PDB file of C-alpha atoms in Angstrom:
ATOM      1  CA  MET A   1     148.688  95.251 165.023  1.00 62.00           C
ATOM      2  CA  ALA A   2     147.610  98.681 165.810  1.00 69.00           C
ATOM      3  CA  THR A   3     145.313 100.521 163.324  1.00 89.00           C
ATOM      4  CA  LYS A   4     146.898 102.597 159.949  1.00 95.00           C
ATOM      5  CA  LEU A   5     145.062 105.944 158.946  1.00 97.00           C
ATOM      6  CA  PHE A   6     146.540 108.329 156.565  1.00 98.00           C
ATOM      7  CA  ILE A   7     144.639 111.437 156.095  1.00 98.00           C
ATOM      8  CA  ASP A   8     144.265 113.246 153.874  1.00 97.00           C
ATOM      9  CA  THR A   9     143.764 117.028 152.840  1.00 96.00           C
ATOM     10  CA  TRP A  10     140.141 116.483 152.776  1.00 95.00           C
ATOM     11  CA  GLY A  11     140.531 114.648 155.818  1.00 96.00           C
ATOM     12  CA  TRP A  12     142.626 117.485 158.009  1.00 96.00           C
ATOM     13  CA  LEU A  13     139.422 120.463 156.803  1.00 93.00           C
ATOM     14  CA  ARG A  14     137.142 118.401 157.927  1.00 93.00           C
ATOM     15  CA  LEU A  15     138.237 117.816 161.373  1.00 93.00           C
ATOM     16  CA  HIS A  16     139.419 120.976 162.167  1.00 88.00           C
ATOM     17  CA  ASP A  17     136.412 123.037 160.908  1.00 86.00           C
ATOM     18  CA  LYS A  18     133.199 122.443 162.488  1.00 87.00           C
ATOM     19  CA  GLY A  19     131.211 124.670 159.644  1.00 86.00           C
ATOM     20  CA  GLU A  20     132.938 122.109 156.855  1.00 86.00           C
ATOM     21  CA  ARG A  21     129.586 119.299 155.683  1.00 88.00           C
ATOM     22  CA  TYR A  22     130.525 115.625 156.462  1.00 91.00           C
ATOM     23  CA  HIS A  23     132.488 117.125 159.824  1.00 94.00           C
ATOM     24  CA  ASN A  24     130.771 114.685 162.857  1.00 94.00           C
ATOM     25  CA  GLU A  25     131.953 111.486 160.036  1.00 94.00           C
ATOM     26  CA  ALA A  26     135.525 112.565 159.659  1.00 94.00           C
ATOM     27  CA  THR A  27     135.500 113.391 164.147  1.00 95.00           C
ATOM     28  CA  GLN A  28     133.865 109.239 164.555  1.00 95.00           C
ATOM     29  CA  ALA A  29     136.129 108.086 161.931  1.00 93.00           C
ATOM     30  CA  TYR A  30     139.229 109.591 163.375  1.00 94.00           C
ATOM     31  CA  GLN A  31     137.916 109.184 166.952  1.00 94.00           C
ATOM     32  CA  ARG A  32     137.557 105.409 166.762  1.00 92.00           C
ATOM     33  CA  ALA A  33     140.904 104.445 165.147  1.00 92.00           C
ATOM     34  CA  ILE A  34     142.762 107.608 168.424  1.00 91.00           C
ATOM     35  CA  ALA A  35     140.102 104.648 170.649  1.00 91.00           C
ATOM     36  CA  GLN A  36     141.663 101.151 168.867  1.00 91.00           C
ATOM     37  CA  ASN A  37     145.346 103.228 169.378  1.00 89.00           C
ATOM     38  CA  GLY A  38     145.763 103.595 166.315  1.00 92.00           C
ATOM     39  CA  GLN A  39     148.945 105.559 164.367  1.00 96.00           C
ATOM     40  CA  ILE A  40     147.568 108.250 162.417  1.00 97.00           C
ATOM     41  CA  TYR A  41     150.142 109.018 159.397  1.00 98.00           C
ATOM     42  CA  THR A  42     150.239 112.403 156.925  1.00 98.00           C
ATOM     43  CA  THR A  43     153.259 114.049 154.656  1.00 98.00           C
ATOM     44  CA  ASP A  44     154.546 117.449 154.611  1.00 98.00           C
ATOM     45  CA  TYR A  45     152.778 117.514 151.374  1.00 98.00           C
ATOM     46  CA  ILE A  46     149.268 117.043 153.109  1.00 98.00           C
ATOM     47  CA  LEU A  47     150.665 119.857 156.092  1.00 98.00           C
ATOM     48  CA  ASP A  48     151.512 122.047 153.740  1.00 97.00           C
ATOM     49  CA  GLU A  49     147.442 122.275 151.291  1.00 97.00           C
ATOM     50  CA  THR A  50     145.752 121.622 154.921  1.00 97.00           C
ATOM     51  CA  PHE A  51     148.077 124.708 155.776  1.00 97.00           C
ATOM     52  CA  THR A  52     147.072 127.270 152.671  1.00 97.00           C
ATOM     53  CA  PHE A  53     143.278 126.021 152.722  1.00 95.00           C
ATOM     54  CA  PHE A  54     143.389 126.543 157.169  1.00 95.00           C
ATOM     55  CA  PHE A  55     144.220 130.391 156.312  1.00 96.00           C
ATOM     56  CA  ARG A  56     141.304 130.974 153.290  1.00 95.00           C
ATOM     57  CA  ARG A  57     138.534 128.954 155.116  1.00 90.00           C
ATOM     58  CA  LEU A  58     139.089 130.221 158.804  1.00 89.00           C
ATOM     59  CA  PRO A  59     140.007 133.201 160.333  1.00 93.00           C
ATOM     60  CA  ALA A  60     143.108 134.142 160.185  1.00 96.00           C
ATOM     61  CA  PRO A  61     143.841 133.670 164.390  1.00 96.00           C
ATOM     62  CA  ARG A  62     141.305 130.294 164.502  1.00 92.00           C
ATOM     63  CA  ALA A  63     143.518 129.146 161.053  1.00 94.00           C
ATOM     64  CA  ASP A  64     147.045 129.813 163.224  1.00 97.00           C
ATOM     65  CA  GLN A  65     145.067 127.687 165.952  1.00 95.00           C
ATOM     66  CA  SER A  66     144.555 124.604 163.973  1.00 94.00           C
ATOM     67  CA  MET A  67     147.883 124.662 162.019  1.00 97.00           C
ATOM     68  CA  LYS A  68     149.780 124.437 165.869  1.00 97.00           C
ATOM     69  CA  ALA A  69     147.552 122.026 167.642  1.00 95.00           C
ATOM     70  CA  LEU A  70     148.149 119.965 164.495  1.00 95.00           C
ATOM     71  CA  LEU A  71     151.582 120.205 164.381  1.00 96.00           C
ATOM     72  CA  SER A  72     152.180 119.483 167.915  1.00 96.00           C
ATOM     73  CA  ALA A  73     149.794 116.329 167.405  1.00 94.00           C
ATOM     74  CA  PHE A  74     152.592 115.202 165.645  1.00 95.00           C
ATOM     75  CA  LEU A  75     155.088 115.019 168.834  1.00 95.00           C
ATOM     76  CA  SER A  76     152.477 112.645 170.541  1.00 92.00           C
ATOM     77  CA  ASP A  77     153.955 109.316 169.983  1.00 92.00           C
ATOM     78  CA  ASN A  78     151.292 107.506 167.653  1.00 93.00           C
ATOM     79  CA  PHE A  79     150.957 109.863 165.259  1.00 96.00           C
ATOM     80  CA  TYR A  80     153.441 110.189 161.663  1.00 97.00           C
ATOM     81  CA  LEU A  81     154.463 112.874 159.869  1.00 98.00           C
ATOM     82  CA  ILE A  82     156.347 111.744 156.754  1.00 98.00           C
ATOM     83  CA  ARG A  83     158.516 113.841 154.711  1.00 98.00           C
ATOM     84  CA  ILE A  84     158.468 113.111 150.722  1.00 98.00           C
ATOM     85  CA  THR A  85     162.351 112.741 150.231  1.00 98.00           C
ATOM     86  CA  GLU A  86     164.304 113.713 146.683  1.00 98.00           C
ATOM     87  CA  GLU A  87     164.142 109.636 146.654  1.00 98.00           C
ATOM     88  CA  ARG A  88     159.544 109.677 146.761  1.00 98.00           C
ATOM     89  CA  PHE A  89     159.484 112.466 144.358  1.00 98.00           C
ATOM     90  CA  ALA A  90     161.841 110.623 141.754  1.00 98.00           C
ATOM     91  CA  GLN A  91     159.410 106.808 142.849  1.00 98.00           C
ATOM     92  CA  THR A  92     155.185 109.112 142.297  1.00 98.00           C
ATOM     93  CA  GLN A  93     156.743 110.591 139.074  1.00 98.00           C
ATOM     94  CA  VAL A  94     157.131 106.891 137.560  1.00 98.00           C
ATOM     95  CA  LEU A  95     153.620 107.002 139.582  1.00 96.00           C
ATOM     96  CA  ARG A  96     152.675 109.985 137.931  1.00 97.00           C
ATOM     97  CA  SER A  97     153.626 108.740 134.870  1.00 97.00           C
ATOM     98  CA  LYS A  98     151.861 105.232 135.413  1.00 96.00           C
ATOM     99  CA  PHE A  99     149.201 106.933 135.323  1.00 96.00           C
ATOM    100  CA  LEU A 100     148.575 108.789 132.234  1.00 96.00           C
ATOM    101  CA  ASP A 101     144.795 108.090 131.917  1.00 96.00           C
ATOM    102  CA  LYS A 102     144.373 109.645 135.073  1.00 96.00           C
ATOM    103  CA  PRO A 103     145.824 112.755 134.819  1.00 96.00           C
ATOM    104  CA  LEU A 104     143.335 115.089 137.051  1.00 96.00           C
ATOM    105  CA  ILE A 105     145.280 113.142 140.494  1.00 97.00           C
ATOM    106  CA  SER A 106     147.373 115.676 141.718  1.00 97.00           C
ATOM    107  CA  PHE A 107     150.865 114.755 142.203  1.00 98.00           C
ATOM    108  CA  THR A 108     150.671 115.223 146.190  1.00 97.00           C
ATOM    109  CA  ASP A 109     148.012 112.271 146.114  1.00 97.00           C
ATOM    110  CA  LEU A 110     150.134 109.941 144.343  1.00 98.00           C
ATOM    111  CA  THR A 111     152.732 111.343 146.797  1.00 98.00           C
ATOM    112  CA  SER A 112     149.776 110.079 149.431  1.00 98.00           C
ATOM    113  CA  MET A 113     149.375 107.821 147.545  1.00 98.00           C
ATOM    114  CA  LEU A 114     153.107 105.808 147.753  1.00 98.00           C
ATOM    115  CA  VAL A 115     153.098 106.902 151.035  1.00 98.00           C
ATOM    116  CA  MET A 116     149.802 104.765 151.441  1.00 98.00           C
ATOM    117  CA  GLN A 117     151.712 101.551 149.976  1.00 97.00           C
ATOM    118  CA  GLU A 118     155.060 101.956 151.641  1.00 97.00           C
ATOM    119  CA  CYS A 119     153.816 102.423 154.542  1.00 97.00           C
ATOM    120  CA  LYS A 120     151.164  99.125 154.585  1.00 96.00           C
ATOM    121  CA  ILE A 121     147.837 101.512 154.771  1.00 97.00           C
ATOM    122  CA  THR A 122     144.925 101.228 153.263  1.00 96.00           C
ATOM    123  CA  THR A 123     142.621 102.690 155.129  1.00 96.00           C
ATOM    124  CA  ILE A 124     142.835 106.943 154.345  1.00 97.00           C
ATOM    125  CA  LEU A 125     140.517 109.732 155.390  1.00 97.00           C
ATOM    126  CA  THR A 126     139.719 111.356 152.455  1.00 96.00           C
ATOM    127  CA  GLN A 127     136.052 111.907 150.183  1.00 93.00           C
ATOM    128  CA  ASP A 128     139.312 111.785 146.959  1.00 93.00           C
ATOM    129  CA  ALA A 129     137.520 109.038 144.467  1.00 93.00           C
ATOM    130  CA  HIS A 130     140.720 109.920 143.435  1.00 93.00           C
ATOM    131  CA  PHE A 131     142.507 106.515 145.694  1.00 96.00           C
ATOM    132  CA  THR A 132     139.471 104.032 144.383  1.00 94.00           C
ATOM    133  CA  HIS A 133     140.016 104.915 140.369  1.00 93.00           C
ATOM    134  CA  VAL A 134     144.025 103.135 141.309  1.00 94.00           C
ATOM    135  CA  ASN A 135     142.611 101.022 142.218  1.00 93.00           C
ATOM    136  CA  ILE A 136     145.436  99.640 144.194  1.00 92.00           C
ATOM    137  CA  GLY A 137     142.938  98.735 146.994  1.00 94.00           C
ATOM    138  CA  PHE A 138     142.683 101.984 149.379  1.00 96.00           C
ATOM    139  CA  GLU A 139     139.085 102.105 151.239  1.00 95.00           C
ATOM    140  CA  LEU A 140     137.991 105.482 151.908  1.00 95.00           C
ATOM    141  CA  VAL A 141     136.724 106.421 155.748  1.00 93.00           C
ATOM    142  CA  PRO A 142     133.771 107.946 156.800  1.00 89.00           C
TER     143      PRO A 142
END
């Protein structure tokens, strides 16, 4: 069974900006997953955040290049771009209400958690501790 790796905004930013702290560690974790014929997952909400940050943090031509390179990766068989449908949005609202004691978890993170549960993914390329605060069994890498 192939390894499944979900990549959060944090992960995509680290992978695309060599100046980011943890760039090397994130790249190694990503390359390990690819070498194991891993399946890479993310959502359209994550790409929305990622592209916004690309253009805030990188020179515009480099941000544009990174955006296009990332989108083209999802043409590969082992990359999966999951859309947040109306049904997933509604399910995330239920999840949001379940975690009222954790108001700092973003709605986007909750959509990611929902997709990860749906796709049976436990490993996520991020340093966002919110994924461990929900006690669902997510493992953060690097």
